[in-house]
Coordinates of C-alpha atoms in Angstrom, one line a residue:
Chain H
M1 CA -1.5 -141.8 -112.2
V2 CA -0.3 -141.4 -108.7
A3 CA -2.0 -138.5 -106.9
L4 CA 0.4 -136.1 -105.3
P5 CA -0.1 -135.3 -101.6
S6 CA -1.5 -131.9 -101.0
R7 CA 1.8 -130.6 -99.4
H8 CA 3.7 -131.6 -102.5
R9 CA 1.1 -130.1 -104.9
S10 CA 1.6 -126.7 -103.3
L11 CA 5.3 -127.2 -103.5
F12 CA 5.1 -128.0 -107.2
L13 CA 2.8 -125.0 -107.6
L14 CA 5.4 -122.8 -105.8
I15 CA 8.2 -124.0 -108.1
G16 CA 6.0 -123.5 -111.2
V17 CA 4.9 -120.0 -110.2
V18 CA 8.5 -118.9 -109.3
L19 CA 9.9 -120.4 -112.5
L20 CA 7.2 -118.6 -114.6
Q21 CA 8.2 -115.3 -113.0
V22 CA 11.9 -116.0 -113.5
L23 CA 11.0 -116.5 -117.2
L24 CA 9.0 -113.3 -117.2
L25 CA 12.1 -111.5 -115.8
A26 CA 14.3 -113.1 -118.4
V27 CA 11.9 -112.1 -121.2
Q28 CA 11.9 -108.5 -120.0
I29 CA 15.7 -108.3 -119.8
K30 CA 16.1 -110.0 -123.2
R31 CA 13.6 -107.8 -125.0
D32 CA 14.0 -104.7 -122.9
S33 CA 10.3 -104.8 -122.4
Q34 CA 8.7 -103.9 -119.1
G35 CA 5.5 -105.9 -119.2
R36 CA 3.6 -102.8 -120.3
L37 CA 0.2 -104.3 -120.6
I38 CA 0.1 -105.4 -116.9
R39 CA 1.4 -102.0 -115.9
V40 CA -1.2 -100.2 -117.9
W41 CA -4.0 -102.3 -116.2
T42 CA -2.6 -101.7 -112.8
V43 CA -2.0 -98.0 -113.2
S44 CA -5.4 -97.6 -114.8
A45 CA -7.0 -99.4 -111.8
V46 CA -5.0 -97.5 -109.2
S47 CA -4.7 -94.0 -110.5
P48 CA -8.4 -93.0 -110.1
V49 CA -8.1 -94.1 -106.4
E50 CA -4.9 -92.0 -106.1
R51 CA -6.5 -89.0 -107.8
S52 CA -9.5 -89.2 -105.4
G53 CA -7.1 -89.8 -102.5
A54 CA -5.0 -86.7 -103.5
W55 CA -8.1 -84.7 -103.6
G56 CA -9.4 -86.1 -100.3
I57 CA -6.2 -85.7 -98.5
G58 CA -5.9 -82.1 -99.8
K59 CA -9.3 -81.4 -98.4
V60 CA -8.7 -83.1 -95.1
R61 CA -5.3 -81.4 -94.7
D62 CA -6.9 -78.0 -95.4
A63 CA -9.7 -78.8 -92.9
W64 CA -7.1 -79.9 -90.3
R65 CA -4.8 -77.0 -90.8
H66 CA -7.6 -74.4 -91.0
Y67 CA -9.9 -75.7 -88.3
F68 CA -9.3 -78.8 -86.3
A69 CA -5.8 -78.1 -85.3
L70 CA -6.9 -74.9 -83.7
S71 CA -10.2 -76.1 -82.3
D72 CA -8.6 -77.6 -79.2
T73 CA -6.9 -74.4 -78.4
A74 CA -10.2 -72.5 -79.0
R75 CA -12.1 -74.8 -76.6
E76 CA -9.4 -74.3 -73.9
N77 CA -9.4 -70.6 -73.9
E78 CA -11.7 -67.7 -73.2
E79 CA -13.5 -65.6 -75.8
L80 CA -10.5 -63.5 -76.6
R81 CA -8.4 -66.5 -77.2
R82 CA -11.1 -67.9 -79.5
E83 CA -11.1 -64.7 -81.3
N84 CA -7.3 -64.9 -81.5
G85 CA -7.6 -68.5 -82.8
Q86 CA -10.0 -67.3 -85.5
L87 CA -7.5 -64.7 -86.5
K88 CA -4.8 -67.2 -86.6
L89 CA -7.0 -69.4 -88.7
E90 CA -7.5 -66.7 -91.2
V91 CA -3.8 -66.0 -91.3
M92 CA -3.0 -69.6 -91.8
Q93 CA -5.6 -69.8 -94.6
L94 CA -4.1 -66.7 -96.2
Q95 CA -0.6 -68.1 -95.8
G96 CA -1.6 -71.4 -97.3
K97 CA -3.3 -69.7 -100.2
S98 CA -0.4 -67.3 -100.6
A99 CA 2.1 -70.1 -100.6
E100 CA 0.0 -72.0 -103.1
A101 CA -0.5 -68.9 -105.2
D102 CA 3.3 -68.2 -105.1
R103 CA 4.0 -71.7 -106.2
L104 CA 1.4 -71.7 -109.0
A105 CA 2.5 -68.2 -110.0
A106 CA 6.1 -69.3 -110.3
L107 CA 5.0 -72.2 -112.5
L108 CA 2.7 -70.0 -114.6
N109 CA 5.3 -67.3 -115.0
F110 CA 7.9 -69.8 -116.0
K111 CA 5.4 -71.4 -118.4
Q112 CA 4.4 -68.0 -119.9
K113 CA 8.0 -66.8 -120.3
Q114 CA 9.0 -70.0 -122.0
S115 CA 6.0 -69.9 -124.2
K116 CA 7.9 -71.1 -127.2
V117 CA 8.8 -74.3 -125.4
P118 CA 5.8 -76.7 -125.2
M119 CA 5.3 -77.6 -121.5
I120 CA 2.5 -78.6 -119.2
V121 CA 2.0 -78.3 -115.5
A122 CA 1.0 -81.7 -113.8
R123 CA 0.1 -82.7 -110.3
V124 CA 1.8 -85.5 -108.4
I125 CA -0.7 -88.1 -107.5
G126 CA 1.4 -91.1 -106.5
S127 CA 4.8 -92.6 -105.8
S128 CA 6.5 -95.9 -106.2
A129 CA 5.1 -98.9 -104.4
D130 CA 8.8 -99.9 -103.8
A131 CA 10.8 -98.1 -101.2
N132 CA 14.0 -98.6 -103.2
S133 CA 12.9 -96.8 -106.3
N134 CA 12.3 -93.1 -106.5
V135 CA 9.4 -92.8 -108.9
I136 CA 6.3 -90.6 -108.9
Y137 CA 3.1 -90.6 -110.9
L138 CA 1.6 -87.5 -112.5
D139 CA -2.1 -86.9 -113.3
Q140 CA -1.4 -86.3 -117.0
G141 CA -0.4 -88.7 -119.6
Q142 CA -0.4 -89.5 -123.4
R143 CA -3.6 -87.6 -123.9
D144 CA -1.9 -84.5 -122.7
G145 CA 1.1 -85.0 -125.0
I146 CA 3.4 -86.6 -122.5
R147 CA 5.9 -89.1 -123.9
K148 CA 8.7 -91.3 -122.7
N149 CA 12.1 -89.5 -122.0
M150 CA 10.6 -86.0 -121.7
G151 CA 12.2 -83.9 -119.0
V152 CA 10.4 -82.9 -115.8
I153 CA 11.3 -79.8 -113.8
T154 CA 10.1 -77.3 -111.3
P155 CA 10.9 -73.6 -111.2
E156 CA 13.6 -74.6 -108.7
G157 CA 15.4 -77.1 -110.9
V158 CA 15.5 -80.5 -112.5
V159 CA 13.2 -83.2 -111.1
G160 CA 13.7 -86.2 -113.4
K161 CA 12.4 -87.7 -116.7
I162 CA 9.3 -89.5 -117.9
I163 CA 10.0 -93.3 -118.0
E164 CA 6.5 -94.4 -118.8
S165 CA 3.5 -92.7 -120.3
F166 CA 0.0 -94.1 -119.9
R167 CA -3.3 -92.6 -121.2
D168 CA -4.0 -90.3 -118.3
T169 CA -1.0 -90.9 -116.1
S170 CA 2.7 -90.9 -116.4
Q171 CA 5.6 -92.2 -114.4
V172 CA 8.6 -90.0 -113.6
L173 CA 12.0 -91.3 -112.6
L174 CA 13.3 -88.9 -110.0
L175 CA 16.9 -87.6 -110.1
T176 CA 17.6 -89.3 -106.8
D177 CA 17.0 -92.8 -108.1
R178 CA 20.0 -95.1 -108.6
D179 CA 19.2 -95.5 -112.3
S180 CA 18.8 -91.8 -112.9
G181 CA 21.3 -89.4 -114.4
V182 CA 21.5 -86.1 -116.1
G183 CA 24.2 -84.4 -118.2
A184 CA 25.5 -81.6 -115.9
M185 CA 28.3 -79.2 -115.4
I186 CA 29.6 -76.9 -112.6
A187 CA 28.1 -73.5 -113.4
D188 CA 31.3 -71.4 -112.8
S189 CA 34.1 -73.6 -114.1
R190 CA 31.9 -75.4 -116.8
I191 CA 33.5 -78.7 -115.8
Q192 CA 31.2 -81.3 -117.3
S193 CA 30.2 -84.6 -115.6
P194 CA 27.0 -86.6 -115.3
V195 CA 25.1 -86.3 -112.0
G196 CA 23.2 -89.3 -110.8
G197 CA 21.2 -90.5 -108.0
S198 CA 22.2 -93.0 -105.3
G199 CA 18.8 -93.8 -103.8
E200 CA 19.6 -91.1 -101.1
P201 CA 18.5 -87.5 -100.9
L202 CA 21.9 -86.3 -102.2
L203 CA 23.1 -86.8 -105.8
S204 CA 26.6 -87.8 -106.9
M205 CA 28.7 -86.0 -109.5
K206 CA 30.8 -88.9 -110.8
Y207 CA 33.6 -88.1 -113.2
V208 CA 35.4 -84.9 -112.0
G209 CA 39.1 -85.5 -112.0
N210 CA 41.1 -85.0 -108.8
D211 CA 43.0 -82.2 -110.5
D212 CA 39.9 -80.1 -111.2
E213 CA 39.1 -77.3 -108.7
V214 CA 35.8 -77.9 -107.1
S215 CA 34.5 -76.3 -103.9
V216 CA 31.4 -76.7 -101.7
G217 CA 28.6 -74.2 -102.5
Q218 CA 29.2 -74.2 -106.3
R219 CA 26.1 -74.5 -108.4
V220 CA 25.6 -77.4 -110.8
V221 CA 23.5 -76.9 -113.9
T222 CA 22.5 -79.1 -116.8
S223 CA 24.9 -79.3 -119.7
G224 CA 22.4 -80.2 -122.3
M225 CA 24.5 -83.2 -123.4
D226 CA 21.8 -85.7 -122.5
R227 CA 19.4 -84.1 -125.0
I228 CA 16.6 -84.3 -122.5
F229 CA 17.1 -81.1 -120.6
P230 CA 18.1 -77.7 -122.0
K231 CA 21.4 -76.2 -121.0
D232 CA 21.8 -74.3 -117.7
L233 CA 18.8 -75.5 -115.8
P234 CA 19.7 -75.7 -112.1
V235 CA 20.5 -79.3 -110.9
G236 CA 21.8 -78.6 -107.4
T237 CA 24.5 -77.2 -105.1
I238 CA 27.7 -79.0 -104.2
T239 CA 27.7 -79.9 -100.5
Q240 CA 30.7 -82.2 -100.2
V241 CA 33.9 -82.7 -102.0
K242 CA 36.4 -85.5 -101.3
A243 CA 39.4 -86.8 -103.2
G244 CA 38.8 -90.2 -104.6
G245 CA 40.9 -92.8 -106.4
Q246 CA 40.7 -91.4 -109.9
Y247 CA 37.8 -89.0 -109.6
K248 CA 36.6 -86.7 -106.8
Q249 CA 33.7 -87.8 -104.7
I250 CA 31.2 -85.0 -105.1
R251 CA 27.8 -84.8 -103.4
V252 CA 25.1 -82.5 -104.7
R253 CA 22.0 -81.3 -103.0
P254 CA 19.2 -81.1 -105.6
S255 CA 17.8 -77.7 -106.3
A256 CA 14.2 -79.0 -106.5
N257 CA 12.7 -80.3 -103.3
L258 CA 12.2 -83.9 -104.5
E259 CA 10.7 -85.1 -101.3
K260 CA 7.9 -82.7 -101.3
L261 CA 6.7 -82.4 -104.9
E262 CA 3.1 -81.4 -105.5
E263 CA 3.2 -79.8 -109.0
V264 CA 5.8 -80.2 -111.7
I265 CA 6.4 -79.0 -115.2
V266 CA 6.8 -81.5 -118.0
L267 CA 8.8 -80.3 -121.0
L268 CA 6.7 -81.5 -123.9
T269 CA 9.5 -81.9 -126.3
T270 CA 12.3 -84.4 -126.8
D271 CA 14.0 -82.0 -129.3
P272 CA 16.9 -80.0 -128.0
F273 CA 16.3 -76.3 -127.1
V274 CA 18.5 -73.7 -125.5
L275 CA 17.8 -71.8 -122.3
K276 CA 19.8 -68.7 -122.1
Q277 CA 20.4 -66.9 -118.9
D278 CA 20.6 -63.1 -119.2
A279 CA 21.5 -62.6 -115.6
P280 CA 22.6 -64.8 -112.7
P281 CA 19.7 -65.7 -110.4
Q282 CA 19.4 -63.5 -107.3
A283 CA 19.5 -64.8 -103.8
G284 CA 16.0 -65.9 -102.7
A285 CA 14.6 -65.8 -106.1
S286 CA 13.6 -68.8 -108.0
P287 CA 16.5 -70.0 -110.0
L288 CA 14.3 -70.1 -113.1
A289 CA 12.7 -66.8 -112.4
P290 CA 11.3 -65.4 -115.6
A291 CA 13.2 -62.1 -115.5
A292 CA 16.5 -64.0 -115.5
T293 CA 15.8 -66.4 -118.4
S294 CA 14.8 -66.4 -122.0
V295 CA 14.5 -69.3 -124.3
Q296 CA 15.8 -69.7 -127.7
P297 CA 14.4 -72.8 -129.0
T298 CA 15.8 -74.5 -132.0
A299 CA 13.6 -74.6 -135.1
S300 CA 12.3 -78.0 -134.2
A301 CA 11.5 -77.1 -130.7
T302 CA 9.0 -74.4 -131.6
T303 CA 6.4 -76.9 -132.7
A304 CA 3.4 -76.8 -130.5
K305 CA 2.9 -80.6 -130.6
P306 CA 5.3 -82.9 -128.9
T307 CA 7.2 -85.4 -130.9
D308 CA 7.6 -89.1 -130.4
K309 CA 11.4 -88.9 -131.0
H310 CA 13.5 -90.1 -128.1
P311 CA 17.1 -89.0 -127.5
Chain I
M1 CA -20.7 -124.8 -94.5
N2 CA -18.5 -124.0 -91.5
D3 CA -16.8 -120.6 -91.4
T4 CA -13.8 -121.9 -89.6
Y5 CA -12.4 -125.4 -89.3
D6 CA -9.6 -127.2 -87.6
L7 CA -6.4 -128.5 -89.1
R8 CA -5.2 -131.5 -87.2
I9 CA -1.5 -132.1 -87.3
G10 CA -0.3 -134.5 -84.8
E11 CA -1.9 -133.5 -81.5
S12 CA -2.3 -129.8 -82.3
H13 CA -5.5 -128.1 -83.4
I14 CA -5.0 -125.1 -85.6
E15 CA -7.9 -123.0 -86.6
V16 CA -8.2 -121.8 -90.2
H17 CA -9.8 -118.4 -90.4
K18 CA -12.2 -117.1 -93.0
F19 CA -13.1 -113.6 -93.7
H20 CA -16.1 -111.6 -94.8
G21 CA -16.6 -111.4 -98.6
G22 CA -14.2 -109.0 -100.3
T23 CA -12.0 -108.5 -97.2
I24 CA -8.9 -110.0 -98.8
L25 CA -9.3 -108.2 -102.1
L26 CA -10.1 -104.9 -100.4
S27 CA -7.1 -105.3 -98.0
V28 CA -4.8 -106.0 -100.9
L29 CA -6.0 -103.0 -102.9
V30 CA -5.8 -100.7 -99.9
A31 CA -2.3 -101.8 -99.0
V32 CA -1.0 -101.4 -102.6
V33 CA -2.7 -98.0 -103.0
L34 CA -1.5 -96.7 -99.7
Q35 CA 2.0 -98.0 -100.4
S36 CA 2.1 -96.0 -103.6
F37 CA 0.2 -93.0 -102.3
L38 CA 1.2 -92.1 -98.7
P39 CA 4.9 -91.5 -99.3
I40 CA 4.0 -88.3 -101.3
Y41 CA 2.7 -86.7 -98.2
F42 CA 4.8 -88.6 -95.6
A43 CA 8.2 -89.5 -97.0
K44 CA 9.1 -91.6 -94.0
V45 CA 6.2 -94.0 -94.7
A46 CA 8.2 -95.4 -97.7
I47 CA 10.0 -97.6 -95.1
L48 CA 6.8 -99.6 -94.7
D49 CA 5.9 -102.6 -96.9
L50 CA 2.2 -102.8 -96.4
P51 CA 1.7 -105.3 -99.3
L52 CA 4.2 -107.7 -97.5
L53 CA 2.4 -107.4 -94.2
V54 CA -0.9 -108.2 -95.9
T55 CA 0.7 -111.2 -97.7
I56 CA 2.1 -112.5 -94.4
Y57 CA -1.2 -112.0 -92.5
F58 CA -3.5 -113.7 -94.9
G59 CA -0.9 -116.5 -95.4
L60 CA -0.8 -117.1 -91.7
S61 CA -4.5 -116.9 -91.3
R62 CA -5.7 -118.9 -94.3
R63 CA -3.0 -121.6 -93.8
N64 CA -3.3 -122.9 -97.3
P65 CA 0.0 -122.9 -99.1
S66 CA -1.5 -122.8 -102.6
T67 CA -3.7 -119.8 -102.0
G68 CA -1.0 -118.2 -99.9
L69 CA 1.6 -118.3 -102.7
L70 CA -0.9 -117.3 -105.3
L71 CA -2.0 -114.3 -103.2
G72 CA 1.7 -113.4 -102.8
T73 CA 2.2 -113.6 -106.5
V74 CA -0.7 -111.3 -107.3
I75 CA 0.3 -108.8 -104.6
G76 CA 3.9 -108.9 -105.7
L77 CA 3.1 -108.4 -109.4
L78 CA 0.8 -105.5 -108.5
Q79 CA 3.6 -103.9 -106.5
D80 CA 6.0 -104.5 -109.5
S81 CA 3.5 -102.8 -111.8
L82 CA 3.5 -99.7 -109.7
S83 CA 7.3 -99.6 -109.4
K84 CA 10.0 -99.3 -112.0
T85 CA 11.2 -102.8 -111.2
P86 CA 10.9 -105.5 -113.8
L87 CA 7.7 -107.6 -113.3
G88 CA 8.5 -110.6 -111.2
L89 CA 11.0 -109.1 -108.7
F90 CA 8.5 -108.5 -105.9
G91 CA 6.3 -111.3 -107.5
I92 CA 8.9 -114.0 -106.8
S93 CA 9.7 -112.8 -103.3
K94 CA 6.1 -112.4 -102.2
T95 CA 5.2 -115.8 -103.8
V96 CA 7.8 -117.5 -101.6
I97 CA 6.7 -115.5 -98.5
G98 CA 3.0 -116.3 -99.1
Y99 CA 3.9 -120.0 -99.4
L100 CA 6.1 -120.0 -96.3
A101 CA 3.6 -118.0 -94.2
S102 CA 0.8 -120.4 -95.1
S103 CA 3.0 -123.4 -94.4
I104 CA 4.1 -122.1 -91.0
G105 CA 0.6 -121.0 -90.2
A106 CA -0.6 -124.5 -90.7
R107 CA 1.9 -125.9 -88.2
L108 CA 2.1 -123.2 -85.5
D109 CA -0.3 -121.1 -83.6
T110 CA 0.6 -117.6 -84.8
E111 CA -2.0 -115.6 -82.9
H112 CA 0.3 -114.4 -80.1
P113 CA 1.7 -110.8 -80.7
I114 CA 5.3 -111.9 -79.9
A115 CA 5.1 -114.8 -82.4
R116 CA 3.6 -112.4 -85.0
F117 CA 6.4 -109.9 -84.4
A118 CA 9.1 -112.5 -84.7
L119 CA 7.5 -114.1 -87.8
T120 CA 7.0 -110.7 -89.5
A121 CA 10.6 -109.7 -88.8
G122 CA 11.9 -113.0 -90.1
F123 CA 9.7 -112.8 -93.2
F124 CA 10.8 -109.2 -93.8
V125 CA 14.5 -110.1 -93.8
L126 CA 13.8 -113.2 -96.0
H127 CA 11.8 -111.1 -98.4
Q128 CA 14.6 -108.5 -98.7
G129 CA 17.1 -111.3 -99.1
I130 CA 15.2 -112.9 -102.0
I131 CA 14.9 -109.5 -103.7
I132 CA 18.6 -108.8 -103.4
L133 CA 19.4 -112.3 -104.6
V134 CA 17.2 -111.9 -107.6
Q135 CA 18.7 -108.5 -108.3
K136 CA 22.2 -109.9 -108.1
L137 CA 21.7 -113.2 -110.0
L138 CA 19.1 -112.3 -112.6
L139 CA 19.3 -108.6 -113.0
A140 CA 23.0 -108.0 -112.5
Q141 CA 22.2 -105.2 -110.1
P142 CA 24.5 -105.5 -107.1
Q143 CA 22.9 -104.5 -103.8
P144 CA 24.3 -104.6 -100.3
W145 CA 23.0 -107.5 -98.2
F146 CA 22.7 -105.4 -95.0
T147 CA 22.1 -101.8 -94.3
M148 CA 21.0 -100.0 -91.1
R149 CA 17.9 -98.9 -93.1
L150 CA 17.0 -102.6 -93.6
L151 CA 17.3 -103.2 -89.8
V152 CA 15.1 -100.2 -89.0
A153 CA 12.6 -101.1 -91.7
C154 CA 12.5 -104.7 -90.3
L155 CA 11.7 -103.5 -86.8
V156 CA 9.2 -100.9 -87.9
N157 CA 7.3 -103.3 -90.2
A158 CA 7.3 -106.0 -87.5
T159 CA 5.9 -103.6 -85.0
L160 CA 3.3 -102.2 -87.3
G161 CA 2.4 -105.8 -88.4
V162 CA 1.4 -106.7 -84.8
F163 CA -1.1 -103.8 -84.7
L164 CA -2.3 -104.2 -88.3
Y165 CA -2.9 -108.0 -87.7
Y166 CA -4.9 -107.1 -84.6
F167 CA -7.1 -104.8 -86.8
L168 CA -7.4 -107.4 -89.5
D169 CA -8.4 -110.0 -86.9
R170 CA -11.6 -107.9 -86.4
L171 CA -12.5 -108.6 -90.0
R172 CA -12.6 -112.4 -89.5
K173 CA -15.9 -114.3 -89.6
T174 CA -16.7 -115.3 -86.0

């Protein structure tokens, strides 16, 4: 047999490897599978590092915020200034702790108030390795009852949904992703239309007719039609309305700060349940503040254990 | 065994660099983990493509097309695994980049910062082009060929690449 020159060998190898991956892509499209085994291996290998990193960065950030950032100032100044710096340090520590306590209290209050709805608080430990997809990783997974298609929220509003659940980790598709969508409606007029991501910080409300009255500043809430999120959870606020060909072009700013997520709530049910609002949210208050909401779960949603059913 | 050796192509002498044990593996893991981890704390970092920079660097340094393309495949599949993209999207693009970087590295001296900047920018554009092509042809996901974000990302990655490569040069065996 004629031996191939080295340059041609690598060219054939290139063609072979690329063809194999094209086949891999084709198989995934055909079978709607996402190469779960390889993903499980990779996520299992990477998530412990991310967990440690999240812990380490938290510590370093605390140290930086609470000490090093002020140490230069302290060195440059006299005793009084140093004393002042120490006071600032304490204030910053207290502010940091206060902000964290507020955040956790809001999550806890929400969780306690919605005690009939199974949910779990999870920490964000990673994001997508691809700049074009808006995906985050949580530090809890199947062992904690998280399953595919469960809704993810914060006390401020909708975050996204679980698209993959591993043993100790889960993957969330954020609302801002191009492939993301949520059944929504305008809170005042009850005009229903899905809201989806476009890969940018703002969301799009897609199918509101040109004849419908919509104005900037109106609140958008979930409609419950997607059977992932309960009705009336905040989605965002309309920031731009333009007339389009058949439908209006509506841009929505998400209620939840999707660029700075640290803790989220996963709704541990894929069964529908209803969230009733007794009173409209007050300015400055969390949109899901406990006093304003009460939950009336359907019979199936009162189960403590999550189900494997997908909408 | 020599740690470095010369490739002789025509009149040119191009050195093939070797690295301390585990350097490539560690660099790949660090790049993939940082790519997945840092954007949580610094959203703007998402514009970087550290796995691509690592693919280009080791391709240019090792100058062996076979290992270059296989390294690109592994890095691309790792990146796919941590994204929501189907497995193979980044795999294909980084396989091609790994192969081309190694092939070019075997023919040109790519040590000069300006050459590195230009090559990284070129590879970045090609990498994005392959991704968009695969998305259009195989996944039926139409994407724009050019955006301002792509241009900015290209320049930022090429600039970072020059500094990153300088750092990685320190890990070579002398």
